[in-house]
PDB file of C-alpha atoms in Angstrom:
ATOM      1  CA  MET A 111      26.842  -6.181  20.876  1.00 91.00           C
ATOM      2  CA  ILE A 112      25.543  -5.267  17.427  1.00 93.00           C
ATOM      3  CA  ILE A 113      24.620  -1.755  18.584  1.00 93.00           C
ATOM      4  CA  VAL A 114      28.031  -1.225  20.212  1.00 94.00           C
ATOM      5  CA  ALA A 115      29.907  -2.639  17.205  1.00 95.00           C
ATOM      6  CA  THR A 116      27.915  -0.414  14.838  1.00 95.00           C
ATOM      7  CA  LEU A 117      28.642   2.673  16.928  1.00 93.00           C
ATOM      8  CA  VAL A 118      32.351   1.861  17.000  1.00 94.00           C
ATOM      9  CA  ALA A 119      32.549   1.083  13.286  1.00 95.00           C
ATOM     10  CA  TYR A 120      30.705   4.237  12.268  1.00 95.00           C
ATOM     11  CA  GLY A 121      32.236   6.468  14.922  1.00 92.00           C
ATOM     12  CA  PRO A 122      34.318   8.393  12.333  1.00 93.00           C
ATOM     13  CA  ALA A 123      31.127   9.300  10.455  1.00 91.00           C
ATOM     14  CA  MET A 124      29.946  11.338  13.447  1.00 91.00           C
ATOM     15  CA  ASN A 125      32.616  13.917  12.603  1.00 90.00           C
ATOM     16  CA  GLY A 126      31.342  14.253   9.033  1.00 89.00           C
ATOM     17  CA  GLN A 127      29.829  17.479   7.757  1.00 91.00           C
ATOM     18  CA  PHE A 128      27.106  18.099   5.199  1.00 90.00           C
ATOM     19  CA  LEU A 129      28.261  17.157   1.707  1.00 88.00           C
ATOM     20  CA  TRP A 130      27.145  16.522  -1.863  1.00 85.00           C
ATOM     21  CA  ASP A 131      23.374  17.117  -2.040  1.00 82.00           C
ATOM     22  CA  ASP A 132      22.650  17.047   1.694  1.00 86.00           C
ATOM     23  CA  ASP A 133      21.430  20.636   1.477  1.00 82.00           C
ATOM     24  CA  ALA A 134      18.722  19.534  -0.977  1.00 80.00           C
ATOM     25  CA  HIS A 135      17.345  16.906   1.428  1.00 84.00           C
ATOM     26  CA  VAL A 136      17.809  18.282   4.929  1.00 90.00           C
ATOM     27  CA  THR A 137      14.840  20.574   5.584  1.00 91.00           C
ATOM     28  CA  LYS A 138      15.012  23.779   3.536  1.00 90.00           C
ATOM     29  CA  PRO A 139      14.404  27.123   5.302  1.00 91.00           C
ATOM     30  CA  GLU A 140      11.031  27.572   3.577  1.00 93.00           C
ATOM     31  CA  LEU A 141       9.816  24.188   4.901  1.00 95.00           C
ATOM     32  CA  ARG A 142      10.808  24.552   8.551  1.00 95.00           C
ATOM     33  CA  SER A 143       7.432  25.840   9.746  1.00 95.00           C
ATOM     34  CA  LEU A 144       4.219  23.867  10.367  1.00 96.00           C
ATOM     35  CA  HIS A 145       3.034  25.031   6.972  1.00 96.00           C
ATOM     36  CA  GLY A 146       6.258  23.630   5.556  1.00 96.00           C
ATOM     37  CA  LEU A 147       5.453  20.272   7.141  1.00 97.00           C
ATOM     38  CA  TYR A 148       2.031  20.460   5.480  1.00 97.00           C
ATOM     39  CA  ARG A 149       3.726  21.125   2.125  1.00 97.00           C
ATOM     40  CA  ILE A 150       6.020  18.132   2.607  1.00 97.00           C
ATOM     41  CA  TRP A 151       2.928  15.910   2.570  1.00 97.00           C
ATOM     42  CA  PHE A 152       0.606  17.682   0.150  1.00 97.00           C
ATOM     43  CA  ASP A 153       2.876  19.514  -2.316  1.00 95.00           C
ATOM     44  CA  VAL A 154       4.744  16.958  -4.433  1.00 93.00           C
ATOM     45  CA  HIS A 155       7.124  19.669  -5.657  1.00 93.00           C
ATOM     46  CA  ALA A 156       8.122  20.860  -2.178  1.00 94.00           C
ATOM     47  CA  THR A 157      10.984  18.362  -1.881  1.00 93.00           C
ATOM     48  CA  GLN A 158      13.426  16.895  -4.371  1.00 89.00           C
ATOM     49  CA  GLN A 159      11.778  13.467  -4.037  1.00 90.00           C
ATOM     50  CA  TYR A 160       8.276  12.801  -2.741  1.00 94.00           C
ATOM     51  CA  TYR A 161       9.229  10.791   0.327  1.00 96.00           C
ATOM     52  CA  PRO A 162       6.999  12.577   2.864  1.00 97.00           C
ATOM     53  CA  LEU A 163       7.796  10.404   5.864  1.00 98.00           C
ATOM     54  CA  LEU A 164      11.541  10.782   5.307  1.00 97.00           C
ATOM     55  CA  HIS A 165      11.257  14.552   4.988  1.00 96.00           C
ATOM     56  CA  SER A 166       8.980  14.663   8.026  1.00 97.00           C
ATOM     57  CA  ALA A 167      11.762  12.866   9.928  1.00 97.00           C
ATOM     58  CA  PHE A 168      14.257  15.453   8.664  1.00 96.00           C
ATOM     59  CA  TRP A 169      11.783  18.177   9.707  1.00 96.00           C
ATOM     60  CA  VAL A 170      11.564  16.795  13.270  1.00 97.00           C
ATOM     61  CA  GLU A 171      15.329  16.346  13.461  1.00 96.00           C
ATOM     62  CA  HIS A 172      15.871  19.953  12.396  1.00 94.00           C
ATOM     63  CA  GLN A 173      13.535  21.103  15.154  1.00 95.00           C
ATOM     64  CA  LEU A 174      15.667  19.154  17.650  1.00 95.00           C
ATOM     65  CA  TRP A 175      19.234  20.048  16.658  1.00 93.00           C
ATOM     66  CA  GLY A 176      19.038  22.468  13.770  1.00 91.00           C
ATOM     67  CA  ASP A 177      21.947  22.326  11.336  1.00 89.00           C
ATOM     68  CA  SER A 178      24.223  20.212  13.521  1.00 92.00           C
ATOM     69  CA  PRO A 179      25.220  17.164  11.414  1.00 93.00           C
ATOM     70  CA  LEU A 180      26.002  15.043  14.504  1.00 94.00           C
ATOM     71  CA  GLY A 181      22.340  14.426  15.266  1.00 94.00           C
ATOM     72  CA  TYR A 182      21.597  13.236  11.741  1.00 95.00           C
ATOM     73  CA  HIS A 183      24.570  10.865  11.828  1.00 95.00           C
ATOM     74  CA  LEU A 184      23.482   9.400  15.162  1.00 95.00           C
ATOM     75  CA  VAL A 185      19.968   8.755  13.838  1.00 96.00           C
ATOM     76  CA  ASN A 186      21.387   7.011  10.757  1.00 96.00           C
ATOM     77  CA  ILE A 187      23.659   4.800  12.862  1.00 96.00           C
ATOM     78  CA  PHE A 188      20.832   3.904  15.250  1.00 96.00           C
ATOM     79  CA  LEU A 189      18.489   3.034  12.382  1.00 97.00           C
ATOM     80  CA  HIS A 190      21.144   0.834  10.787  1.00 97.00           C
ATOM     81  CA  ALA A 191      21.787  -1.012  14.060  1.00 97.00           C
ATOM     82  CA  LEU A 192      18.029  -1.517  14.480  1.00 97.00           C
ATOM     83  CA  ALA A 193      17.810  -2.903  10.933  1.00 97.00           C
ATOM     84  CA  ALA A 194      20.617  -5.364  11.727  1.00 97.00           C
ATOM     85  CA  ILE A 195      18.725  -6.584  14.806  1.00 97.00           C
ATOM     86  CA  LEU A 196      15.601  -7.048  12.685  1.00 98.00           C
ATOM     87  CA  VAL A 197      17.671  -9.104  10.234  1.00 97.00           C
ATOM     88  CA  ALA A 198      18.666 -11.384  13.119  1.00 97.00           C
ATOM     89  CA  LEU A 199      15.070 -11.736  14.304  1.00 97.00           C
ATOM     90  CA  ILE A 200      13.840 -12.573  10.792  1.00 97.00           C
ATOM     91  CA  LEU A 201      16.551 -15.176  10.220  1.00 97.00           C
ATOM     92  CA  THR A 202      15.882 -16.669  13.656  1.00 96.00           C
ATOM     93  CA  ARG A 203      12.168 -16.964  12.851  1.00 95.00           C
ATOM     94  CA  LEU A 204      13.092 -18.660   9.568  1.00 95.00           C
ATOM     95  CA  ARG A 205      15.280 -21.060  11.578  1.00 93.00           C
ATOM     96  CA  ILE A 206      18.425 -20.179   9.650  1.00 94.00           C
ATOM     97  CA  PRO A 207      21.637 -21.113  11.538  1.00 95.00           C
ATOM     98  CA  GLY A 208      24.001 -18.272  12.405  1.00 95.00           C
ATOM     99  CA  ALA A 209      21.276 -15.620  12.362  1.00 96.00           C
ATOM    100  CA  TRP A 210      23.073 -13.235  14.717  1.00 96.00           C
ATOM    101  CA  LEU A 211      26.390 -13.724  12.918  1.00 96.00           C
ATOM    102  CA  ALA A 212      24.677 -12.792   9.638  1.00 97.00           C
ATOM    103  CA  ALA A 213      23.170  -9.733  11.316  1.00 97.00           C
ATOM    104  CA  GLY A 214      26.607  -8.713  12.556  1.00 96.00           C
ATOM    105  CA  ILE A 215      28.022  -9.026   9.052  1.00 97.00           C
ATOM    106  CA  PHE A 216      25.140  -6.921   7.731  1.00 97.00           C
ATOM    107  CA  ALA A 217      25.787  -4.272  10.384  1.00 96.00           C
ATOM    108  CA  LEU A 218      29.500  -3.973   9.617  1.00 96.00           C
ATOM    109  CA  HIS A 219      29.710  -4.787   5.908  1.00 96.00           C
ATOM    110  CA  PRO A 220      31.389  -1.982   3.893  1.00 94.00           C
ATOM    111  CA  VAL A 221      28.585  -2.017   1.301  1.00 94.00           C
ATOM    112  CA  CYS A 222      26.391  -0.229   3.874  1.00 95.00           C
ATOM    113  CA  VAL A 223      28.808   2.645   4.502  1.00 94.00           C
ATOM    114  CA  GLU A 224      27.258   5.026   1.967  1.00 93.00           C
ATOM    115  CA  SER A 225      23.753   4.555   3.388  1.00 94.00           C
ATOM    116  CA  VAL A 226      24.848   5.022   6.996  1.00 96.00           C
ATOM    117  CA  ALA A 227      27.503   7.723   6.717  1.00 94.00           C
ATOM    118  CA  TRP A 228      25.751   9.953   4.174  1.00 94.00           C
ATOM    119  CA  ILE A 229      22.975  12.032   5.748  1.00 93.00           C
ATOM    120  CA  THR A 230      20.932  12.148   2.541  1.00 93.00           C
ATOM    121  CA  GLU A 231      20.712   8.356   2.525  1.00 94.00           C
ATOM    122  CA  GLN A 232      18.612   8.288   5.674  1.00 95.00           C
ATOM    123  CA  LYS A 233      15.898   7.227   3.239  1.00 96.00           C
ATOM    124  CA  ASN A 234      17.738   3.880   3.034  1.00 96.00           C
ATOM    125  CA  THR A 235      18.183   3.317   6.750  1.00 97.00           C
ATOM    126  CA  LEU A 236      14.649   4.492   7.589  1.00 98.00           C
ATOM    127  CA  SER A 237      12.932   2.470   4.870  1.00 98.00           C
ATOM    128  CA  ALA A 238      15.044  -0.582   5.797  1.00 97.00           C
ATOM    129  CA  VAL A 239      13.643  -0.559   9.336  1.00 98.00           C
ATOM    130  CA  PHE A 240      10.062  -0.379   8.054  1.00 98.00           C
ATOM    131  CA  TYR A 241      10.757  -2.982   5.347  1.00 98.00           C
ATOM    132  CA  LEU A 242      12.289  -5.499   7.735  1.00 98.00           C
ATOM    133  CA  GLY A 243       9.757  -4.746  10.449  1.00 98.00           C
ATOM    134  CA  ALA A 244       6.929  -5.387   7.988  1.00 98.00           C
ATOM    135  CA  MET A 245       8.566  -8.637   6.887  1.00 98.00           C
ATOM    136  CA  LEU A 246       8.932  -9.844  10.471  1.00 97.00           C
ATOM    137  CA  SER A 247       5.314  -8.948  11.253  1.00 98.00           C
ATOM    138  CA  TYR A 248       4.044 -10.742   8.172  1.00 97.00           C
ATOM    139  CA  LEU A 249       6.026 -13.861   9.036  1.00 96.00           C
ATOM    140  CA  ARG A 250       4.413 -13.772  12.471  1.00 96.00           C
ATOM    141  CA  PHE A 251       1.010 -13.436  10.807  1.00 96.00           C
ATOM    142  CA  ASP A 252       1.814 -16.378   8.529  1.00 92.00           C
ATOM    143  CA  GLU A 253       2.278 -18.557  11.602  1.00 91.00           C
ATOM    144  CA  SER A 254      -0.441 -17.172  13.877  1.00 92.00           C
ATOM    145  CA  ARG A 255      -3.023 -15.860  11.356  1.00 92.00           C
ATOM    146  CA  LYS A 256      -3.721 -13.031  13.806  1.00 94.00           C
ATOM    147  CA  ARG A 257      -5.175  -9.968  12.130  1.00 95.00           C
ATOM    148  CA  SER A 258      -3.202  -7.694  14.433  1.00 96.00           C
ATOM    149  CA  HIS A 259       0.075  -9.014  13.001  1.00 96.00           C
ATOM    150  CA  TYR A 260      -1.231  -8.488   9.475  1.00 97.00           C
ATOM    151  CA  ALA A 261      -2.332  -4.937  10.322  1.00 98.00           C
ATOM    152  CA  VAL A 262       1.086  -4.120  11.755  1.00 98.00           C
ATOM    153  CA  ALA A 263       2.774  -5.561   8.655  1.00 98.00           C
ATOM    154  CA  MET A 264       0.567  -3.480   6.354  1.00 98.00           C
ATOM    155  CA  GLY A 265       1.122  -0.343   8.412  1.00 98.00           C
ATOM    156  CA  LEU A 266       4.898  -0.710   8.398  1.00 98.00           C
ATOM    157  CA  PHE A 267       4.818  -1.483   4.676  1.00 98.00           C
ATOM    158  CA  VAL A 268       2.957   1.766   3.951  1.00 98.00           C
ATOM    159  CA  LEU A 269       5.384   3.720   6.144  1.00 98.00           C
ATOM    160  CA  GLY A 270       8.251   2.160   4.211  1.00 97.00           C
ATOM    161  CA  LEU A 271       6.694   3.217   0.902  1.00 97.00           C
ATOM    162  CA  LEU A 272       6.426   6.773   2.221  1.00 97.00           C
ATOM    163  CA  SER A 273      10.149   6.658   3.066  1.00 97.00           C
ATOM    164  CA  LYS A 274      11.447   5.123  -0.180  1.00 96.00           C
ATOM    165  CA  THR A 275       9.573   3.458  -3.018  1.00 94.00           C
ATOM    166  CA  VAL A 276      11.981   0.506  -3.242  1.00 95.00           C
ATOM    167  CA  THR A 277       9.969  -0.899  -0.328  1.00 96.00           C
ATOM    168  CA  ALA A 278       7.474  -1.981  -3.000  1.00 97.00           C
ATOM    169  CA  THR A 279       9.655  -5.071  -3.524  1.00 97.00           C
ATOM    170  CA  LEU A 280       8.547  -6.517  -0.152  1.00 97.00           C
ATOM    171  CA  PRO A 281       5.591  -8.611  -1.454  1.00 96.00           C
ATOM    172  CA  GLY A 282       7.886 -10.255  -4.007  1.00 95.00           C
ATOM    173  CA  ALA A 283      10.469 -11.010  -1.337  1.00 96.00           C
ATOM    174  CA  LEU A 284       7.814 -12.582   0.880  1.00 95.00           C
ATOM    175  CA  LEU A 285       6.601 -14.767  -1.997  1.00 94.00           C
ATOM    176  CA  VAL A 286      10.156 -16.016  -2.520  1.00 94.00           C
ATOM    177  CA  ILE A 287      10.455 -16.837   1.193  1.00 93.00           C
ATOM    178  CA  LEU A 288       7.138 -18.716   1.212  1.00 91.00           C
ATOM    179  CA  TRP A 289       8.129 -20.590  -1.941  1.00 91.00           C
ATOM    180  CA  TRP A 290      11.468 -21.522  -0.401  1.00 89.00           C
ATOM    181  CA  GLN A 291       9.832 -22.697   2.849  1.00 85.00           C
ATOM    182  CA  ARG A 292       6.979 -24.705   1.360  1.00 83.00           C
ATOM    183  CA  GLY A 293       7.920 -25.499  -2.216  1.00 79.00           C
ATOM    184  CA  LYS A 294       4.781 -23.713  -3.395  1.00 68.00           C
ATOM    185  CA  LEU A 295       3.248 -20.267  -3.630  1.00 60.00           C
ATOM    186  CA  PRO A 296       0.081 -19.388  -1.742  1.00 59.00           C
ATOM    187  CA  GLY A 297      -2.947 -20.587  -3.692  1.00 57.00           C
ATOM    188  CA  GLY A 298      -0.825 -22.258  -6.381  1.00 52.00           C
ATOM    189  CA  ALA A 299       0.384 -25.732  -7.301  1.00 47.00           C
ATOM    190  CA  LYS A 300       3.521 -27.077  -5.715  1.00 47.00           C
ATOM    191  CA  CYS A 301       6.513 -25.520  -7.432  1.00 43.00           C
ATOM    192  CA  CYS A 302       8.689 -28.571  -6.934  1.00 43.00           C
ATOM    193  CA  ARG A 303       6.105 -30.787  -8.649  1.00 46.00           C
ATOM    194  CA  PHE A 304       5.888 -28.342 -11.551  1.00 33.00           C
ATOM    195  CA  TYR A 305       9.656 -28.247 -11.777  1.00 38.00           C
ATOM    196  CA  ARG A 306       9.918 -32.038 -11.910  1.00 43.00           C
ATOM    197  CA  SER A 307       7.220 -32.379 -14.556  1.00 40.00           C
ATOM    198  CA  SER A 308       8.695 -29.621 -16.717  1.00 35.00           C
ATOM    199  CA  CYS A 309      12.156 -31.185 -16.496  1.00 39.00           C
ATOM    200  CA  TRP A 310      10.674 -34.592 -17.485  1.00 36.00           C
ATOM    201  CA  ALA A 311       8.935 -33.000 -20.479  1.00 39.00           C
ATOM    202  CA  ARG A 312      12.212 -31.516 -21.713  1.00 42.00           C
ATOM    203  CA  SER A 313      14.365 -34.592 -21.112  1.00 41.00           C
ATOM    204  CA  PRO A 314      15.636 -36.644 -24.110  1.00 42.00           C
ATOM    205  CA  ALA A 315      14.178 -39.780 -22.555  1.00 42.00           C
ATOM    206  CA  SER A 316      10.673 -38.326 -22.538  1.00 39.00           C
ATOM    207  CA  SER A 317      10.877 -37.531 -26.269  1.00 41.00           C
ATOM    208  CA  ARG A 318      11.619 -41.243 -26.925  1.00 42.00           C
ATOM    209  CA  GLY A 319       8.616 -42.323 -24.885  1.00 43.00           C
ATOM    210  CA  GLY A 320      10.611 -42.992 -21.692  1.00 40.00           C
TER     211      GLY A 320
END
């Protein structure tokens, strides 16, 4: 249902053409060869931003459908729908009520329109899939302690960083989730106990000796 709803909502975007700075991000003529793919990874000045995995995706997409914008729009919509499903799976694992409703809101919320409808912003939809996939894998590792889950989380995290550097916020987000679930951070004292003691120290009663 989320995939169908996303396709319907973003159907008008499929008719969109290249705009704004799309020509600076979709693979340039000088980068369309195998040597160009090499430059995407090893020449930091080859692309406007050094996001080698993103530009490798653009490179592959250009090999498939050339300069037709429809293909790029379809990839963006699919990635966004996949990210929404990952949101539902994460919220379900965290035992948050209404997980699939929240995922549906994420899929259709107007704040996402720029990322989904603008070809250049494939860096957002692509990195979101890796970011959320890494989060889900780490949460599985946190429960199972299986090294395979940790390896998958690390791999997806690195892929996300190679798509957009904002993925670097993932460790902080995971710490917040663990704090919220347990009332403490890994390897640290209980946050709730610290909070209570610090509030007691600042209270007027404590300054009068109780």
